[in-house]
Coordinates of C-alpha atoms and ligand atoms in Angstrom, one line a residue:
M185 CA 0.1 0.2 -0.1
T186 CA 1.6 3.2 -0.7
K187 CA 0.1 6.8 -1.3
S188 CA 1.4 10.0 -2.6
T189 CA -0.2 13.6 -1.9
S190 CA 0.5 17.0 -3.3
D191 CA 2.1 19.7 -1.1
T192 CA -0.7 21.4 1.1
M193 CA -0.5 24.0 4.0
S194 CA -3.5 25.7 5.9
G195 CA -2.9 29.2 5.1
E196 CA -1.2 29.3 2.0
T197 CA -0.1 27.5 -1.0
P198 CA 3.6 26.5 -0.6
G199 CA 3.3 24.1 -3.7
K200 CA 2.9 26.7 -6.2
T201 CA 6.6 28.4 -5.4
S202 CA 8.4 24.9 -4.7
D203 CA 8.4 23.7 -8.0
K204 CA 12.4 24.7 -8.1
A205 CA 14.2 22.7 -5.9
I206 CA 16.6 25.6 -4.6
S207 CA 15.6 29.3 -4.6
S208 CA 17.5 32.0 -3.1
W209 CA 16.0 35.1 -0.5
V210 CA 12.7 33.6 -0.8
D211 CA 9.8 35.7 0.8
L212 CA 8.5 32.8 3.8
S213 CA 5.1 34.6 4.3
A214 CA 3.8 31.4 2.5
Y215 CA 5.5 29.0 4.3
N216 CA 4.5 30.1 8.1
T217 CA 0.8 30.2 9.0
L218 CA 1.6 33.8 11.1
A219 CA 2.3 35.2 7.4
I220 CA 5.4 36.7 9.0
P221 CA 7.3 38.1 5.8
A222 CA 10.9 37.2 6.6
L223 CA 13.1 36.2 3.8
A224 CA 15.5 33.2 3.8
K225 CA 18.7 33.0 2.0
E226 CA 17.9 29.9 0.6
L227 CA 15.1 27.7 0.2
C228 CA 15.8 24.3 -0.8
V229 CA 12.9 21.6 -1.2
V230 CA 13.3 18.0 -0.4
R231 CA 11.0 15.4 -1.7
H232 CA 13.2 11.9 -1.2
V233 CA 15.3 11.0 1.6
E234 CA 18.4 11.1 -0.9
E235 CA 17.5 14.9 -1.8
L236 CA 17.8 15.5 2.0
Q237 CA 21.2 13.9 2.5
T238 CA 22.5 15.7 -0.7
C239 CA 20.8 19.1 0.3
I240 CA 22.5 18.5 4.1
A241 CA 26.0 17.3 3.1
R242 CA 26.2 20.6 0.8
V243 CA 25.1 22.6 4.0
K244 CA 27.7 20.9 6.0
Q245 CA 30.5 21.4 3.2
E246 CA 29.7 24.8 3.3
N247 CA 29.2 25.6 6.7
L248 CA 25.8 27.3 6.1
P249 CA 23.0 26.9 9.0
F250 CA 20.2 25.2 8.6
L251 CA 16.4 24.8 9.1
I252 CA 13.8 22.2 9.0
L253 CA 10.7 23.2 7.9
G254 CA 7.2 21.5 7.5
E255 CA 4.0 23.7 7.4
G256 CA 5.5 26.5 9.7
S257 CA 2.4 26.2 11.7
N258 CA 4.9 26.3 14.7
T259 CA 7.6 28.5 13.7
V260 CA 8.1 32.3 14.5
F261 CA 10.8 33.9 12.4
L262 CA 11.8 36.9 14.5
Q263 CA 14.4 37.9 11.5
D264 CA 15.6 37.3 8.1
Y265 CA 17.0 33.7 8.3
D266 CA 20.4 33.9 6.7
G267 CA 20.8 30.1 5.8
V268 CA 19.1 27.3 4.6
V269 CA 15.6 26.6 5.2
V270 CA 15.2 23.0 4.3
L271 CA 11.3 22.4 3.2
N272 CA 10.4 18.9 4.1
R273 CA 8.2 17.6 1.4
L274 CA 8.7 13.6 1.5
T275 CA 5.7 11.7 1.1
G276 CA 4.2 8.1 1.0
I277 CA 2.5 6.1 3.6
E278 CA 3.2 2.2 4.0
L279 CA 2.0 -0.5 5.6
V280 CA 4.1 -2.2 8.3
S281 CA 2.5 -5.0 10.0
Q282 CA -0.5 -5.8 11.3
T283 CA -2.5 -8.5 13.4
Q284 CA -6.4 -8.8 14.1
S285 CA -6.4 -5.8 16.3
T286 CA -3.6 -3.4 15.2
V287 CA -1.9 -2.0 12.0
T288 CA 1.3 -0.4 12.0
V289 CA 2.2 2.4 9.0
K290 CA 5.3 3.8 8.5
V291 CA 4.3 7.7 7.1
A292 CA 6.9 10.1 5.4
A293 CA 7.4 12.8 7.1
G294 CA 6.2 15.8 4.9
E295 CA 3.1 14.0 4.7
N296 CA 0.0 16.6 6.0
W297 CA -1.2 15.6 9.4
H298 CA -4.9 15.9 8.9
D299 CA -4.7 14.1 5.8
F300 CA -3.1 11.2 7.8
V301 CA -6.0 11.1 10.2
A302 CA -8.6 11.5 7.8
Y303 CA -6.9 8.5 6.0
C304 CA -7.0 6.4 9.2
V305 CA -10.5 7.3 10.3
S306 CA -11.7 6.3 6.7
R307 CA -10.1 2.7 7.1
Q308 CA -11.5 2.3 10.8
W309 CA -8.4 2.7 12.6
Y310 CA -8.2 4.3 16.2
G311 CA -6.1 6.1 18.3
I312 CA -5.5 10.0 16.4
E313 CA -8.9 10.7 15.7
N314 CA -9.0 13.4 18.6
L315 CA -6.0 15.3 16.7
A316 CA -7.9 16.1 13.6
L317 CA -7.7 19.3 12.1
I318 CA -3.9 20.5 13.6
P319 CA -2.2 21.7 10.8
G320 CA 1.5 20.6 10.2
T321 CA 3.3 17.8 8.7
V322 CA 3.7 14.6 10.0
G323 CA 7.1 14.8 11.1
A324 CA 6.8 17.9 13.1
A325 CA 3.9 15.9 15.1
P326 CA 6.2 14.2 17.5
I327 CA 8.7 17.3 17.7
Q328 CA 6.2 18.8 20.3
N329 CA 4.2 15.7 21.0
I330 CA 1.2 17.7 19.5
G331 CA -2.0 16.9 21.9
A332 CA -5.7 17.6 21.9
Y333 CA -9.1 16.8 23.5
G334 CA -7.3 14.3 25.8
M335 CA -5.2 12.4 23.4
E336 CA -1.3 13.0 22.5
V337 CA 0.3 11.8 19.8
K338 CA 3.4 9.7 21.6
D339 CA 0.8 7.2 22.4
T340 CA 0.6 5.8 19.2
I341 CA 3.8 6.5 17.6
S342 CA 5.9 2.8 18.0
E343 CA 9.2 4.4 16.6
L344 CA 10.5 6.6 13.8
E345 CA 13.5 7.2 11.4
A346 CA 15.6 10.1 11.3
F347 CA 18.7 11.2 9.5
D348 CA 21.5 12.1 11.7
V349 CA 23.2 15.1 10.9
S350 CA 26.5 14.2 12.3
S351 CA 26.9 10.5 11.2
E352 CA 24.7 11.3 7.9
E353 CA 23.1 8.1 8.7
V354 CA 19.2 7.3 8.9
L355 CA 18.6 6.2 12.3
S356 CA 15.7 4.1 13.8
I357 CA 14.5 5.8 17.3
S358 CA 12.5 4.5 19.7
N359 CA 9.6 6.0 21.5
D360 CA 11.4 5.8 24.8
A361 CA 14.5 7.4 23.6
C362 CA 12.4 10.9 22.5
E363 CA 11.6 11.3 25.9
F364 CA 8.1 12.8 25.3
G365 CA 6.3 14.9 27.7
Y366 CA 3.6 17.9 27.2
R367 CA 4.3 19.9 24.3
E368 CA 8.0 18.4 24.8
S369 CA 10.4 16.2 23.2
R370 CA 14.2 15.7 23.1
F371 CA 13.5 17.1 19.6
K372 CA 13.1 20.4 21.3
R373 CA 16.5 20.2 23.2
D374 CA 19.5 18.3 22.7
W375 CA 18.2 16.9 19.2
V376 CA 17.6 20.5 17.9
G377 CA 19.7 20.5 14.3
N378 CA 21.0 17.1 14.4
K379 CA 18.2 14.9 14.0
I380 CA 15.8 15.3 11.2
I381 CA 12.9 13.3 11.0
T382 CA 12.1 11.3 7.8
S383 CA 9.5 8.6 8.7
V384 CA 7.0 8.3 11.3
H385 CA 5.7 4.7 12.6
F386 CA 2.3 4.4 14.3
T387 CA 0.5 1.6 15.7
L388 CA -3.4 2.2 15.7
S389 CA -6.0 0.1 16.9
K390 CA -8.6 -1.8 14.6
E391 CA -10.8 -2.4 17.7
K392 CA -13.0 0.1 18.7
A393 CA -11.4 2.8 21.3
L394 CA -13.0 6.0 21.8
K395 CA -11.5 8.6 24.0
L396 CA -14.2 11.1 25.3
D397 CA -13.0 12.6 28.6
Y398 CA -12.7 16.1 27.3
P399 CA -15.8 18.0 28.4
A400 CA -16.0 19.7 25.0
L401 CA -16.5 16.0 23.5
A402 CA -18.4 14.3 25.7
Q403 CA -21.3 17.0 25.5
N404 CA -22.2 15.7 22.0
L405 CA -20.7 12.0 21.8
T406 CA -21.1 8.7 23.9
H407 CA -19.2 5.8 23.3
D408 CA -22.0 4.3 21.0
S409 CA -20.8 7.3 18.5
S410 CA -18.5 5.9 15.4
L411 CA -14.9 7.1 14.9
K412 CA -16.1 9.1 11.9
Q413 CA -18.6 11.4 14.3
V414 CA -15.8 11.8 16.5
F415 CA -13.5 13.0 13.7
D416 CA -16.2 15.5 12.6
E417 CA -16.8 16.9 16.3
V418 CA -13.5 17.7 16.4
V419 CA -13.3 19.2 13.3
S420 CA -16.4 20.9 14.2
I421 CA -15.7 22.1 17.7
R422 CA -11.9 23.5 16.2
T423 CA -13.5 25.3 13.5
Q424 CA -15.5 26.7 15.9
K425 CA -12.9 28.0 18.4
L426 CA -9.8 28.8 16.8
P427 CA -8.9 30.8 13.7
D428 CA -8.1 29.1 10.0
P429 CA -4.5 30.4 9.1
K430 CA -6.1 31.1 5.8
Q431 CA -8.1 33.8 7.1
I432 CA -6.4 35.2 10.3
P433 CA -2.6 34.2 10.3
N434 CA -1.5 32.4 13.9
A435 CA 0.5 29.5 15.2
G436 CA -2.0 28.0 17.3
S437 CA -1.1 28.5 21.1
F438 CA 1.6 30.9 21.5
F439 CA 2.1 29.6 25.3
K440 CA 2.1 26.0 26.9
N441 CA -0.5 25.9 30.0
P442 CA 1.8 26.4 32.9
V443 CA 2.1 23.5 35.1
V444 CA 2.4 24.5 39.0
S445 CA 2.4 22.4 42.2
V446 CA -0.6 21.9 44.3
S447 CA 0.3 24.3 46.7
D448 CA 1.1 27.2 44.4
Y449 CA -2.5 26.4 42.6
Q450 CA -4.5 26.6 45.6
A451 CA -2.5 30.0 46.6
L452 CA -3.8 31.2 43.0
Q453 CA -7.4 30.1 43.9
Q454 CA -7.6 31.6 47.3
R455 CA -7.4 34.8 45.1
Y456 CA -8.9 33.7 41.8
P457 CA -11.9 31.3 42.9
D458 CA -12.9 30.7 39.0
I459 CA -9.4 29.9 38.2
V460 CA -9.5 26.9 35.8
A461 CA -6.9 24.2 36.0
F462 CA -6.6 20.5 35.2
E463 CA -4.8 17.7 37.3
H464 CA -1.4 17.0 35.4
G465 CA 0.0 14.0 37.1
Q466 CA 0.8 15.1 40.9
K467 CA 0.7 18.8 39.8
M468 CA -1.8 21.2 38.2
K469 CA -2.0 22.5 34.9
L470 CA -3.3 26.0 34.8
A471 CA -5.7 27.4 31.8
A472 CA -3.2 29.9 30.4
A473 CA -6.1 31.2 28.1
W474 CA -8.3 31.7 31.6
L475 CA -5.3 33.9 33.0
I476 CA -4.7 35.8 29.8
E477 CA -8.5 36.7 29.3
Q478 CA -8.8 37.6 32.6
A479 CA -6.1 40.1 32.3
G480 CA -7.9 42.4 29.6
W481 CA -5.7 40.9 26.8
K482 CA -8.5 40.2 24.2
Q483 CA -9.2 44.0 24.6
K484 CA -5.6 45.0 24.1
Q485 CA -3.4 45.5 21.2
V486 CA 0.6 46.0 20.2
D487 CA 1.7 46.9 16.9
G488 CA -1.0 45.4 15.2
V489 CA -0.6 42.1 16.8
R490 CA -3.3 40.7 19.8
V491 CA -5.5 37.5 20.8
H492 CA -8.1 35.8 19.0
Q493 CA -11.5 36.8 20.3
H494 CA -12.7 33.0 21.0
Q495 CA -9.2 32.0 22.1
A496 CA -6.7 33.9 24.6
L497 CA -4.1 31.6 24.2
V498 CA -3.6 32.2 20.1
V499 CA -1.6 35.1 19.0
I500 CA -2.6 36.6 15.7
N501 CA -1.0 38.3 13.5
P502 CA -3.9 39.9 11.1
E503 CA -1.9 42.6 9.8
R504 CA 1.1 40.4 8.6
R505 CA 3.3 42.0 11.2
P506 CA 7.3 41.2 11.0
G507 CA 8.7 38.9 13.8
E508 CA 9.5 41.4 16.0
A509 CA 6.0 42.7 16.1
I510 CA 4.9 39.4 17.7
Q511 CA 7.5 39.1 19.9
G512 CA 7.1 42.6 21.3
F513 CA 3.6 41.7 22.0
A514 CA 4.4 38.1 23.4
Q515 CA 7.0 39.6 25.6
A516 CA 4.4 42.5 26.9
L517 CA 1.7 39.6 27.7
K518 CA 4.3 37.5 29.2
D519 CA 5.8 40.5 31.6
D520 CA 1.9 41.1 32.6
I521 CA 0.8 37.6 33.6
Q522 CA 3.9 37.0 35.5
Q523 CA 3.2 40.2 37.3
R524 CA -0.4 39.9 38.1
Y525 CA -0.4 36.0 38.8
G526 CA 3.6 35.4 39.6
V527 CA 3.3 32.8 36.8
M528 CA 6.0 32.0 33.9
L529 CA 4.1 31.5 30.7
E530 CA 6.5 29.5 28.3
V531 CA 6.1 30.0 24.5
E532 CA 5.2 27.2 22.5
P533 CA 6.3 27.7 18.9
R534 CA 9.9 27.8 18.1
L535 CA 11.3 31.2 17.9
I536 CA 14.0 31.5 15.3
R537 CA 16.7 34.1 15.1
L538 CA 19.4 34.1 12.3
T539 CA 20.0 37.3 11.1
K540 CA 21.6 38.8 7.5
Ligands
FAD188 P1 6.9 23.5 11.4 O1 6.4 24.6 12.0 O2 7.4 23.4 10.2 O3 8.1 22.8 12.4 C1 7.9 23.3 14.1 C2 9.4 22.6 14.6 O4 9.7 21.2 13.8 C3 10.5 23.6 13.9 O5 11.3 23.9 15.1 C4 11.4 22.5 12.8 O6 12.8 22.6 12.8 C5 11.2 21.4 13.4 N1 10.8 20.4 12.6 C6 9.4 20.2 11.3 N2 9.6 19.2 10.9 C7 10.5 18.5 11.5 C8 11.7 17.3 11.1 N3 11.1 16.5 10.2 N4 12.2 16.6 11.7 C9 13.1 17.6 12.6 N5 12.7 19.0 13.0 C10 11.7 19.1 12.4 N6 -0.5 22.0 18.3 C11 -0.9 21.3 19.1 O7 0.3 20.4 20.0 N7 -1.7 21.0 19.3 C12 -3.2 21.3 18.9 O8 -4.4 21.1 19.0 C13 -2.7 22.8 17.8 N8 -3.8 23.2 17.2 C14 -3.2 24.6 16.1 C15 -4.1 25.1 15.8 C16 -3.5 26.1 14.8 C17 -4.4 26.8 14.3 C18 -2.3 26.1 14.5 C19 -1.9 27.1 13.6 C20 -1.3 25.6 14.9 C21 -1.7 24.3 15.9 N9 -0.9 23.4 16.7 C22 -1.3 22.7 17.5 C23 0.7 23.8 16.3 C24 1.3 23.2 15.4 O9 0.2 22.7 14.4 C25 1.7 21.9 15.6 O10 3.1 22.1 16.5 C26 2.5 21.0 14.1 O11 3.2 19.7 14.6 C27 3.7 21.6 13.7 O12 3.9 21.1 12.6 P2 4.6 22.0 11.0 O13 5.0 21.1 9.8 O14 3.6 22.8 10.4 O15 6.1 22.4 11.8
EPU189 N1 -10.4 29.7 28.4 C1 -10.9 31.1 28.7 N2 -10.9 32.1 27.5 C2 -10.6 31.8 26.2 C3 -10.2 30.1 26.0 C4 -10.6 29.6 27.0 O1 -11.3 31.4 29.7 O2 -10.6 32.7 25.4 C5 -10.4 28.8 29.6 C6 -11.7 28.1 29.4 O3 -12.3 28.1 30.7 C7 -11.5 26.6 28.7 C8 -10.1 26.4 29.3 O4 -9.8 27.7 29.0 O5 -12.0 25.7 29.2 C9 -9.1 25.8 27.9 O6 -9.5 26.0 26.8 P1 -9.4 25.1 25.6 O7 -10.1 24.1 26.1 O8 -9.8 25.9 24.1 O9 -7.8 24.7 25.5 P2 -6.6 25.1 26.2 O10 -5.8 24.9 27.3 O11 -6.4 26.6 25.9 C10 -5.1 23.3 24.9 C11 -3.9 23.2 23.7 C12 -4.5 22.9 22.5 C13 -5.9 22.0 22.2 C14 -6.9 22.4 23.2 C15 -7.6 21.5 23.1 C16 -2.2 23.8 25.1 C17 -0.8 24.9 25.0 N3 -3.1 24.1 24.2 O12 -5.8 24.6 24.9 O13 -3.4 23.0 21.5 O14 -5.7 21.7 20.9 O15 -6.3 22.5 24.6 O16 -7.3 19.9 23.7 O17 -1.9 23.2 25.5 C18 -1.9 24.3 20.5 O18 -0.9 23.5 21.3 O19 -1.2 25.1 19.4 C19 -3.0 24.3 20.5 C20 -4.3 25.0 20.0

C-alpha cells in the first residue's frame, strides 16, 4: 500500500512556489502560518530522503546554518534567516505490519497531518482521531508531541526514523528515546539541528477505542458514536474556536499551559476562585487562556498583534507584521501575566533568529 499527496498547507499554497528545488532570498510569508514576511537566504525543497542527504551534505560542506521546515505552523521567524531553509516534502504511506487488532504504518515526514488522520479514520483505525485538523506535517508531530482533546501523538508512535546530521545516516529511534512530555521531546532540546525526522511509525487500533473524557467532546458524543462522528465533532469544535490561518494568520497556542504545584495552585485559587485548572499527574495545569483573558488581553493590541477573540491563548497577526512585532506583543503579555499572577508563561512555538 502506498500513497502520495501533493503539497498542502493550511493558510497558503507553498506547492506553487516549491517547483524549483533551490531558490534564493525567498519571502517566507507563504511558508509560515503567522504569515511573517521574513526572507530566507536559500530555500531547498526535499522530496526524497536522498535529496535531503545531498542538501545536508552541501550545507555542512559550506558551513551554512540550516532549518528544517514542515508547514511552518509552529515556527516564528523573528528576523530574516541567513541560512538554508530545508522544506520537508517527503511523501508516502506504507503498511508495515498488522495483527487482528492493530495496524502499523510508516508515514513519510512531509505528509500532511490532518490528511493522515482522515486516511486512518476512513479505514476505521483508532488512536489519532481527536488530533484532527491540527495543521502541519507528520514529521513535526513528534517534535512537540502534538496533543488535543485528551490525546497525545506519543501514545501511537511505535518508532521513528531520523537523518542524523553528524553521522549522515538514517537511524531508527524508539518512542522511549524521544522522552516525550507535554508539548515536549528531545527534538526540542538536545536533538535540535541534529536529528531530522524522515518518517514516523504509528500503531493504531482496529478495535473500537474512543477517548471522550475531554468535556467539549463528552457534550455531543457517547461511546456508541462512530469514529467518523468523533472526527467530525473535533473538526467542528476546532473550526468554531480556533482561527483558520488562511483567514487570520496564527500559530495555534502561543504559550504552553503552565504546570504548577498543587500548593501554588491553591494559593492562586484563594485569590481567584474561578481560576481554571486541570490535574496533571501530581501537579496542576493552569488554563493560560483564562489567565490571559482575565488580565484583559482580549481588549489589547500592540503593534498590530493581538489575541484571538474566541481563544486568548492564540496570538494572531492579521496585519502580517514582522517577527519583532509578534515577539514584542508576546513579551508584554508574558510580563503582565508574571506580574499579576506570579506565573511564568513559556512560549510554545519555536522562535527562529538568524540575521543577515
Ligand atoms: P513547523 O512549524 O514547520 O516546524 C516546527 C518545529 O519542528 C521547527 O522547529 C522545525 O525545525 C521542527 N521540525 C519540523 N519538521 C521536522 C522534522 N521532520 N525533523 C526535525 N525537526 C522538524 N499543536 C498541538 O499540539 N495541538 C493543537 O491542538 C494545535 N493546534 C493548532 C492550531 C492552529 C490553528 C495552528 C496554526 C497550530 C496548532 N498547533 C497545535 C501547532 C502546530 O500545528 C503543530 O506544532 C504542528 O505539529 C507543526 O507542524 P509543522 O509541520 O507546521 O511544523
Ligand atoms: N478559556 C478562557 N478564555 C479563552 C479560551 C479558553 O478562559 O479565550 C478557558 C476556558 O475555561 C476553557 C479553558 O480555558 O475551559 C481551556 O480552553 P481550551 O479547551 O480551548 O484549551 P486550551 O488549554 O486553551 C489546549 C491546547 C490546544 C488544544 C486544546 C484542546 C495547549 C497550550 N493548548 O488549549 O493546543 O487544541 O487544549 O485540547 O496545551 C496548540 O498547542 O497549539 C493548541 C491549539
